C-alpha cells in the first residue's frame, strides 16, 4: 500500500520496495513448496506411526526372537532408482523391530546390527545367520528384505518353508499385520525354500516389505515413519502368531 507513494519519492527506495514485494509474493514460496521432500512429483507420504499399544504383547515376555536384516556390507541387495539400498532399509526396520520387541520384554538376537556381512564373507553369510538362530534356541526367526522386479510391481510378500506349519501360520500372521500397518498391496504368502528358512530349526519367515524397484515404494521404504510402521506390523504379526 505504501509502495506507490515510495515509488515517487526516490529511485533507490523504489527499487528496494520492488525487491521487497518480489520477496513477499514470489520469492518466499519456493522453499515452502520444496520442504516436504525431494521427490516432488510423487504423492505425499502418510503421517507418522500411531503410538498405540500392541494388543496382547505380554506373550512376548521371555521369548527369544531372532531378527535377521538381510544382506549387509558388500552385499547391498536391491537398489532403487534414487539409490536407496536394501541393506540400509532392512537394517533400520530390523533395529526398530528390536526396540519394539525389547520394550515388550522379548529377548532379541540380531544377525547383524550394522553395515557388515554376518560371518564375514559371502560364503558364510547365510550359514552364520542360521547357526546363530539355532544356537540361541530362538522361538522364531524373522528375516527382513525389500523386493526388486519390474518397476510397476508393488506390495508386501511373506515367504515360509513349505512343510513348516508353524512357519506358514507365522507367515500368514506377519503378512496380514504388515500390510495392515503399511496399507501396502497384499501379495500374499508364498512357500519357498530360502536357505535361512530351510536350515532354521524354529518357525521362520522372510518378509519382503516392499519393492525398491518401484520408485514410489522406494521413497516410502526410505522414510523413517514407514520403516517404523513396518516394524510395528511385524511386531503385531509375531504377537498374533504367539497368542
Ligand atoms: Zn534381499
PDB file of C-alpha atoms and ligand atoms in Angstrom:
ATOM      1  CA  UNK A   1       0.000   0.000   0.000  1.00  0.00           C
ATOM      2  CA  UNK A   2       2.873   2.326   0.704  1.00  0.00           C
ATOM      3  CA  UNK A   3       4.790   1.182  -2.309  1.00  0.00           C
ATOM      4  CA  UNK A   4       3.190   3.548  -4.894  1.00  0.00           C
ATOM      5  CA  UNK A   5       3.969   6.531  -2.658  1.00  0.00           C
ATOM      6  CA  UNK A   6       7.520   5.407  -2.089  1.00  0.00           C
ATOM      7  CA  UNK A   7       7.984   4.793  -5.805  1.00  0.00           C
ATOM      8  CA  UNK A   8       7.618   8.504  -6.483  1.00  0.00           C
ATOM      9  CA  UNK A   9       9.991   9.622  -3.749  1.00  0.00           C
ATOM     10  CA  UNK A  10      13.296   8.000  -4.717  1.00  0.00           C
ATOM     11  CA  UNK A  11      14.543   5.551  -7.378  1.00  0.00           C
ATOM     12  CA  UNK A  12      16.669   3.662  -4.818  1.00  0.00           C
ATOM     13  CA  UNK A  13      13.798   3.260  -2.339  1.00  0.00           C
ATOM     14  CA  UNK A  14      11.549   2.252  -5.222  1.00  0.00           C
ATOM     15  CA  UNK A  15      13.969  -0.428  -6.255  1.00  0.00           C
ATOM     16  CA  UNK A  16      14.177  -1.747  -2.681  1.00  0.00           C
ATOM     17  CA  UNK A  17      10.387  -1.719  -2.427  1.00  0.00           C
ATOM     18  CA  UNK A  18      10.011  -3.712  -5.607  1.00  0.00           C
ATOM     19  CA  UNK A  19      12.566  -6.189  -4.312  1.00  0.00           C
ATOM     20  CA  UNK A  20      10.621  -6.480  -1.048  1.00  0.00           C
ATOM     21  CA  UNK A  21       7.364  -7.031  -2.947  1.00  0.00           C
ATOM     22  CA  UNK A  22       9.036  -9.702  -5.058  1.00  0.00           C
ATOM     23  CA  UNK A  23      10.337 -11.491  -1.974  1.00  0.00           C
ATOM     24  CA  UNK A  24       6.960 -11.332  -0.224  1.00  0.00           C
ATOM     25  CA  UNK A  25       4.954 -12.547  -3.189  1.00  0.00           C
ATOM     26  CA  UNK A  26       7.093 -14.826  -5.334  1.00  0.00           C
ATOM     27  CA  UNK A  27      10.424 -15.432  -3.706  1.00  0.00           C
ATOM     28  CA  UNK A  28       9.048 -16.800  -0.449  1.00  0.00           C
ATOM     29  CA  UNK A  29       7.008 -19.621  -1.927  1.00  0.00           C
ATOM     30  CA  UNK A  30       9.895 -21.685  -3.299  1.00  0.00           C
ATOM     31  CA  UNK A  31      11.338 -23.026  -0.044  1.00  0.00           C
ATOM     32  CA  UNK A  32       7.848 -23.802   1.309  1.00  0.00           C
ATOM     33  CA  UNK A  33       6.977 -25.960  -1.681  1.00  0.00           C
ATOM     34  CA  UNK A  34      10.183 -27.948  -1.566  1.00  0.00           C
ATOM     35  CA  UNK A  35      10.027 -28.504   2.188  1.00  0.00           C
ATOM     36  CA  UNK A  36       8.027 -31.750   2.053  1.00  0.00           C
ATOM     37  CA  UNK A  37      10.624 -33.825   0.220  1.00  0.00           C
ATOM     38  CA  UNK A  38      12.966 -34.037  -2.703  1.00  0.00           C
ATOM     39  CA  UNK A  39      10.771 -36.226  -4.940  1.00  0.00           C
ATOM     40  CA  UNK A  40       8.212 -33.526  -5.657  1.00  0.00           C
ATOM     41  CA  UNK A  41       6.250 -35.368  -8.359  1.00  0.00           C
ATOM     42  CA  UNK A  42       5.102 -38.153  -6.039  1.00  0.00           C
ATOM     43  CA  UNK A  43       2.085 -38.231  -3.691  1.00  0.00           C
ATOM     44  CA  UNK A  44       2.722 -37.213  -0.075  1.00  0.00           C
ATOM     45  CA  UNK A  45       3.719 -39.795   2.495  1.00  0.00           C
ATOM     46  CA  UNK A  46       1.353 -40.988   5.182  1.00  0.00           C
ATOM     47  CA  UNK A  47       1.851 -39.385   8.587  1.00  0.00           C
ATOM     48  CA  UNK A  48       3.979 -40.669  11.454  1.00  0.00           C
ATOM     49  CA  UNK A  49       3.047 -44.018  13.006  1.00  0.00           C
ATOM     50  CA  UNK A  50       0.316 -44.006  15.635  1.00  0.00           C
ATOM     51  CA  UNK A  51       1.842 -44.876  19.008  1.00  0.00           C
ATOM     52  CA  UNK A  52      -0.927 -47.180  20.180  1.00  0.00           C
ATOM     53  CA  UNK A  53      -0.224 -50.126  22.452  1.00  0.00           C
ATOM     54  CA  UNK A  54       0.169 -53.537  20.858  1.00  0.00           C
ATOM     55  CA  UNK A  55      -2.726 -55.718  21.942  1.00  0.00           C
ATOM     56  CA  UNK A  56      -1.646 -58.948  23.636  1.00  0.00           C
ATOM     57  CA  UNK A  57       2.065 -58.068  23.623  1.00  0.00           C
ATOM     58  CA  UNK A  58       2.587 -59.755  27.014  1.00  0.00           C
ATOM     59  CA  UNK A  59       3.014 -63.073  25.153  1.00  0.00           C
ATOM     60  CA  UNK A  60       6.453 -61.766  24.103  1.00  0.00           C
ATOM     61  CA  UNK A  61       7.842 -61.820  27.643  1.00  0.00           C
ATOM     62  CA  UNK A  62      10.717 -64.271  27.903  1.00  0.00           C
ATOM     63  CA  UNK A  63      10.593 -65.284  24.219  1.00  0.00           C
ATOM     64  CA  UNK A  64      13.750 -65.332  22.129  1.00  0.00           C
ATOM     65  CA  UNK A  65      13.254 -63.749  18.716  1.00  0.00           C
ATOM     66  CA  UNK A  66      15.940 -63.667  16.018  1.00  0.00           C
ATOM     67  CA  UNK A  67      15.707 -60.602  13.792  1.00  0.00           C
ATOM     68  CA  UNK A  68      17.635 -61.019  10.533  1.00  0.00           C
ATOM     69  CA  UNK A  69      18.086 -57.874   8.451  1.00  0.00           C
ATOM     70  CA  UNK A  70      19.079 -59.305   5.049  1.00  0.00           C
ATOM     71  CA  UNK A  71      22.322 -58.549   3.231  1.00  0.00           C
ATOM     72  CA  UNK A  72      24.882 -56.117   4.736  1.00  0.00           C
ATOM     73  CA  UNK A  73      28.359 -54.812   3.919  1.00  0.00           C
ATOM     74  CA  UNK A  74      29.454 -55.670   0.382  1.00  0.00           C
ATOM     75  CA  UNK A  75      26.144 -57.491  -0.101  1.00  0.00           C
ATOM     76  CA  UNK A  76      23.934 -54.494  -0.800  1.00  0.00           C
ATOM     77  CA  UNK A  77      20.848 -56.333  -2.001  1.00  0.00           C
ATOM     78  CA  UNK A  78      18.382 -54.453  -4.184  1.00  0.00           C
ATOM     79  CA  UNK A  79      18.945 -50.823  -5.120  1.00  0.00           C
ATOM     80  CA  UNK A  80      16.277 -48.356  -6.188  1.00  0.00           C
ATOM     81  CA  UNK A  81      16.271 -45.713  -8.907  1.00  0.00           C
ATOM     82  CA  UNK A  82      17.037 -42.999  -6.337  1.00  0.00           C
ATOM     83  CA  UNK A  83      19.884 -45.009  -4.806  1.00  0.00           C
ATOM     84  CA  UNK A  84      18.093 -46.406  -1.740  1.00  0.00           C
ATOM     85  CA  UNK A  85      19.768 -49.670  -0.780  1.00  0.00           C
ATOM     86  CA  UNK A  86      18.051 -52.750   0.585  1.00  0.00           C
ATOM     87  CA  UNK A  87      20.764 -53.429   3.181  1.00  0.00           C
ATOM     88  CA  UNK A  88      20.138 -49.994   4.761  1.00  0.00           C
ATOM     89  CA  UNK A  89      16.335 -50.120   4.727  1.00  0.00           C
ATOM     90  CA  UNK A  90      16.100 -53.610   6.216  1.00  0.00           C
ATOM     91  CA  UNK A  91      18.642 -52.799   8.930  1.00  0.00           C
ATOM     92  CA  UNK A  92      16.629 -49.780  10.060  1.00  0.00           C
ATOM     93  CA  UNK A  93      13.409 -51.815  10.100  1.00  0.00           C
ATOM     94  CA  UNK A  94      15.227 -54.573  11.989  1.00  0.00           C
ATOM     95  CA  UNK A  95      16.620 -52.209  14.628  1.00  0.00           C
ATOM     96  CA  UNK A  96      13.199 -50.591  15.058  1.00  0.00           C
ATOM     97  CA  UNK A  97      11.687 -54.064  15.477  1.00  0.00           C
ATOM     98  CA  UNK A  98      14.297 -54.914  18.110  1.00  0.00           C
ATOM     99  CA  UNK A  99      13.378 -51.806  20.130  1.00  0.00           C
ATOM    100  CA  UNK A 100       9.683 -52.655  19.983  1.00  0.00           C
ATOM    101  CA  UNK A 101      10.223 -56.307  20.922  1.00  0.00           C
ATOM    102  CA  UNK A 102      12.570 -55.478  23.805  1.00  0.00           C
ATOM    103  CA  UNK A 103      10.103 -52.911  25.117  1.00  0.00           C
ATOM    104  CA  UNK A 104       7.587 -55.761  25.408  1.00  0.00           C
ATOM    105  CA  UNK A 105      10.019 -57.993  27.283  1.00  0.00           C
ATOM    106  CA  UNK A 106      11.321 -60.247  24.490  1.00  0.00           C
ATOM    107  CA  UNK A 107      14.946 -61.308  24.187  1.00  0.00           C
ATOM    108  CA  UNK A 108      16.124 -60.221  20.745  1.00  0.00           C
ATOM    109  CA  UNK A 109      19.121 -61.582  18.859  1.00  0.00           C
ATOM    110  CA  UNK A 110      20.152 -59.627  15.772  1.00  0.00           C
ATOM    111  CA  UNK A 111      22.053 -61.414  12.986  1.00  0.00           C
ATOM    112  CA  UNK A 112      23.628 -58.030  12.285  1.00  0.00           C
ATOM    113  CA  UNK A 113      23.444 -54.652  13.995  1.00  0.00           C
ATOM    114  CA  UNK A 114      25.381 -52.597  11.461  1.00  0.00           C
ATOM    115  CA  UNK A 115      26.545 -52.458   7.862  1.00  0.00           C
ATOM    116  CA  UNK A 116      28.529 -55.673   7.703  1.00  0.00           C
ATOM    117  CA  UNK A 117      28.118 -59.213   6.404  1.00  0.00           C
ATOM    118  CA  UNK A 118      27.312 -61.814   9.116  1.00  0.00           C
ATOM    119  CA  UNK A 119      30.019 -64.477   9.113  1.00  0.00           C
ATOM    120  CA  UNK A 120      32.395 -62.056   7.389  1.00  0.00           C
ATOM    121  CA  UNK A 121      32.155 -63.468   3.856  1.00  0.00           C
ATOM    122  CA  UNK A 122      29.756 -64.187   1.001  1.00  0.00           C
ATOM    123  CA  UNK A 123      30.236 -67.904   1.546  1.00  0.00           C
ATOM    124  CA  UNK A 124      29.431 -67.814   5.281  1.00  0.00           C
ATOM    125  CA  UNK A 125      26.771 -65.104   5.461  1.00  0.00           C
ATOM    126  CA  UNK A 126      23.673 -67.299   5.293  1.00  0.00           C
ATOM    127  CA  UNK A 127      25.033 -70.138   7.436  1.00  0.00           C
ATOM    128  CA  UNK A 128      26.149 -67.631  10.079  1.00  0.00           C
ATOM    129  CA  UNK A 129      22.618 -66.253  10.413  1.00  0.00           C
ATOM    130  CA  UNK A 130      21.012 -69.665  10.774  1.00  0.00           C
ATOM    131  CA  UNK A 131      23.684 -71.080  13.095  1.00  0.00           C
ATOM    132  CA  UNK A 132      23.179 -68.128  15.397  1.00  0.00           C
ATOM    133  CA  UNK A 133      19.412 -68.656  15.446  1.00  0.00           C
ATOM    134  CA  UNK A 134      19.774 -72.389  16.128  1.00  0.00           C
ATOM    135  CA  UNK A 135      22.439 -71.834  18.812  1.00  0.00           C
ATOM    136  CA  UNK A 136      20.394 -69.406  20.909  1.00  0.00           C
ATOM    137  CA  UNK A 137      17.316 -71.641  20.786  1.00  0.00           C
ATOM    138  CA  UNK A 138      15.131 -68.976  19.222  1.00  0.00           C
ATOM    139  CA  UNK A 139      11.346 -69.305  19.353  1.00  0.00           C
ATOM    140  CA  UNK A 140      11.103 -67.796  15.905  1.00  0.00           C
ATOM    141  CA  UNK A 141      13.096 -66.026  13.209  1.00  0.00           C
ATOM    142  CA  UNK A 142      12.068 -63.112  11.020  1.00  0.00           C
ATOM    143  CA  UNK A 143      14.265 -62.257   8.039  1.00  0.00           C
ATOM    144  CA  UNK A 144      13.618 -58.780   6.616  1.00  0.00           C
ATOM    145  CA  UNK A 145      14.111 -57.915   2.942  1.00  0.00           C
ATOM    146  CA  UNK A 146      12.988 -55.487   0.245  1.00  0.00           C
ATOM    147  CA  UNK A 147      11.988 -56.800  -3.161  1.00  0.00           C
ATOM    148  CA  UNK A 148      13.056 -55.978  -6.695  1.00  0.00           C
ATOM    149  CA  UNK A 149      11.311 -56.663 -10.007  1.00  0.00           C
ATOM    150  CA  UNK A 150       9.649 -54.651 -12.795  1.00  0.00           C
ATOM    151  CA  UNK A 151       9.100 -51.002 -11.790  1.00  0.00           C
ATOM    152  CA  UNK A 152       5.319 -51.389 -11.617  1.00  0.00           C
ATOM    153  CA  UNK A 153       5.443 -54.268  -9.118  1.00  0.00           C
ATOM    154  CA  UNK A 154       4.481 -53.204  -5.595  1.00  0.00           C
ATOM    155  CA  UNK A 155       3.388 -54.589  -2.248  1.00  0.00           C
ATOM    156  CA  UNK A 156       4.337 -56.976   0.518  1.00  0.00           C
ATOM    157  CA  UNK A 157       5.056 -60.719   0.318  1.00  0.00           C
ATOM    158  CA  UNK A 158       5.928 -63.129   3.142  1.00  0.00           C
ATOM    159  CA  UNK A 159       7.720 -66.430   2.480  1.00  0.00           C
ATOM    160  CA  UNK A 160       7.787 -69.589   4.576  1.00  0.00           C
ATOM    161  CA  UNK A 161       9.124 -73.105   4.196  1.00  0.00           C
ATOM    162  CA  UNK A 162       6.512 -75.301   2.512  1.00  0.00           C
ATOM    163  CA  UNK A 163       6.477 -78.160   5.025  1.00  0.00           C
ATOM    164  CA  UNK A 164       6.534 -75.944   8.117  1.00  0.00           C
ATOM    165  CA  UNK A 165       3.051 -75.480   9.581  1.00  0.00           C
ATOM    166  CA  UNK A 166       4.428 -73.084  12.209  1.00  0.00           C
ATOM    167  CA  UNK A 167       6.190 -71.114   9.506  1.00  0.00           C
ATOM    168  CA  UNK A 168       3.028 -70.916   7.462  1.00  0.00           C
ATOM    169  CA  UNK A 169       0.966 -69.642  10.385  1.00  0.00           C
ATOM    170  CA  UNK A 170       3.679 -67.124  11.257  1.00  0.00           C
ATOM    171  CA  UNK A 171       3.802 -66.006   7.612  1.00  0.00           C
ATOM    172  CA  UNK A 172       0.019 -65.532   7.465  1.00  0.00           C
ATOM    173  CA  UNK A 173       0.087 -63.532  10.669  1.00  0.00           C
ATOM    174  CA  UNK A 174       3.053 -61.314   9.706  1.00  0.00           C
ATOM    175  CA  UNK A 175       1.712 -60.738   6.180  1.00  0.00           C
ATOM    176  CA  UNK A 176      -1.703 -59.653   7.448  1.00  0.00           C
ATOM    177  CA  UNK A 177      -0.296 -57.311  10.096  1.00  0.00           C
ATOM    178  CA  UNK A 178       2.393 -55.719   7.899  1.00  0.00           C
ATOM    179  CA  UNK A 179       0.030 -54.965   5.009  1.00  0.00           C
ATOM    180  CA  UNK A 180      -2.453 -53.527   7.510  1.00  0.00           C
ATOM    181  CA  UNK A 181       0.234 -51.357   9.133  1.00  0.00           C
ATOM    182  CA  UNK A 182       1.606 -50.069   5.809  1.00  0.00           C
ATOM    183  CA  UNK A 183      -1.512 -50.006   3.667  1.00  0.00           C
ATOM    184  CA  UNK A 184       0.598 -51.845   1.099  1.00  0.00           C
ATOM    185  CA  UNK A 185      -0.685 -54.201  -1.592  1.00  0.00           C
ATOM    186  CA  UNK A 186      -1.118 -57.688  -0.154  1.00  0.00           C
ATOM    187  CA  UNK A 187       0.743 -60.076  -2.491  1.00  0.00           C
ATOM    188  CA  UNK A 188       0.034 -62.978  -0.160  1.00  0.00           C
ATOM    189  CA  UNK A 189       2.225 -65.624   1.446  1.00  0.00           C
ATOM    190  CA  UNK A 190       4.382 -67.996  -0.601  1.00  0.00           C
ATOM    191  CA  UNK A 191       6.200 -71.230   0.100  1.00  0.00           C
ATOM    192  CA  UNK A 192       9.833 -71.043  -0.945  1.00  0.00           C
ATOM    193  CA  UNK A 193      12.931 -72.881   0.179  1.00  0.00           C
ATOM    194  CA  UNK A 194      15.190 -69.957   1.045  1.00  0.00           C
ATOM    195  CA  UNK A 195      18.370 -71.002   2.868  1.00  0.00           C
ATOM    196  CA  UNK A 196      17.517 -69.224   6.127  1.00  0.00           C
ATOM    197  CA  UNK A 197      14.077 -70.840   6.179  1.00  0.00           C
ATOM    198  CA  UNK A 198      15.320 -74.310   5.217  1.00  0.00           C
ATOM    199  CA  UNK A 199      18.030 -74.522   7.870  1.00  0.00           C
ATOM    200  CA  UNK A 200      16.329 -72.843  10.815  1.00  0.00           C
ATOM    201  CA  UNK A 201      15.029 -75.218  13.485  1.00  0.00           C
ATOM    202  CA  UNK A 202      12.283 -72.824  14.587  1.00  0.00           C
ATOM    203  CA  UNK A 203       9.321 -71.295  12.710  1.00  0.00           C
ATOM    204  CA  UNK A 204      10.865 -68.792  10.333  1.00  0.00           C
ATOM    205  CA  UNK A 205       9.599 -66.317   7.750  1.00  0.00           C
ATOM    206  CA  UNK A 206      11.159 -63.989   5.219  1.00  0.00           C
ATOM    207  CA  UNK A 207       9.176 -60.797   4.680  1.00  0.00           C
ATOM    208  CA  UNK A 208       9.689 -58.702   1.559  1.00  0.00           C
ATOM    209  CA  UNK A 209       8.314 -55.429   2.875  1.00  0.00           C
ATOM    210  CA  UNK A 210       8.023 -53.641  -0.477  1.00  0.00           C
ATOM    211  CA  UNK A 211       9.676 -53.137  -3.857  1.00  0.00           C
ATOM    212  CA  UNK A 212      12.756 -50.922  -4.138  1.00  0.00           C
ATOM    213  CA  UNK A 213      12.396 -51.264  -7.918  1.00  0.00           C
ATOM    214  CA  UNK A 214       9.151 -49.266  -7.667  1.00  0.00           C
ATOM    215  CA  UNK A 215      10.052 -45.549  -7.295  1.00  0.00           C
ATOM    216  CA  UNK A 216       7.011 -44.825  -5.120  1.00  0.00           C
ATOM    217  CA  UNK A 217       7.722 -47.706  -2.757  1.00  0.00           C
ATOM    218  CA  UNK A 218      11.420 -46.851  -2.786  1.00  0.00           C
ATOM    219  CA  UNK A 219      10.559 -43.424  -1.461  1.00  0.00           C
ATOM    220  CA  UNK A 220       8.283 -44.927   1.181  1.00  0.00           C
ATOM    221  CA  UNK A 221      10.812 -47.555   2.246  1.00  0.00           C
ATOM    222  CA  UNK A 222      13.405 -44.806   2.804  1.00  0.00           C
ATOM    223  CA  UNK A 223      11.052 -42.915   5.126  1.00  0.00           C
ATOM    224  CA  UNK A 224      11.719 -43.483   8.880  1.00  0.00           C
ATOM    225  CA  UNK A 225       7.988 -43.299   9.662  1.00  0.00           C
ATOM    226  CA  UNK A 226       7.259 -46.039   7.109  1.00  0.00           C
ATOM    227  CA  UNK A 227      10.129 -48.148   8.455  1.00  0.00           C
ATOM    228  CA  UNK A 228       8.707 -47.782  11.971  1.00  0.00           C
ATOM    229  CA  UNK A 229       5.260 -48.814  10.749  1.00  0.00           C
ATOM    230  CA  UNK A 230       6.769 -51.861   9.022  1.00  0.00           C
ATOM    231  CA  UNK A 231       8.490 -52.832  12.283  1.00  0.00           C
ATOM    232  CA  UNK A 232       5.245 -52.318  14.186  1.00  0.00           C
ATOM    233  CA  UNK A 233       3.419 -54.507  11.675  1.00  0.00           C
ATOM    234  CA  UNK A 234       5.951 -57.319  12.053  1.00  0.00           C
ATOM    235  CA  UNK A 235       5.691 -56.994  15.848  1.00  0.00           C
ATOM    236  CA  UNK A 236       1.892 -57.272  15.703  1.00  0.00           C
ATOM    237  CA  UNK A 237       2.201 -60.275  13.398  1.00  0.00           C
ATOM    238  CA  UNK A 238       4.542 -62.018  15.845  1.00  0.00           C
ATOM    239  CA  UNK A 239       2.214 -61.262  18.761  1.00  0.00           C
ATOM    240  CA  UNK A 240      -0.823 -62.576  16.897  1.00  0.00           C
ATOM    241  CA  UNK A 241       1.067 -65.735  15.994  1.00  0.00           C
ATOM    242  CA  UNK A 242       2.166 -66.384  19.587  1.00  0.00           C
ATOM    243  CA  UNK A 243      -1.304 -65.858  21.061  1.00  0.00           C
TER     244      UNK A 243
HETATM  245 ZN1  LIG B   1      17.006 -59.267  -0.054  1.00  0.00          ZN
END
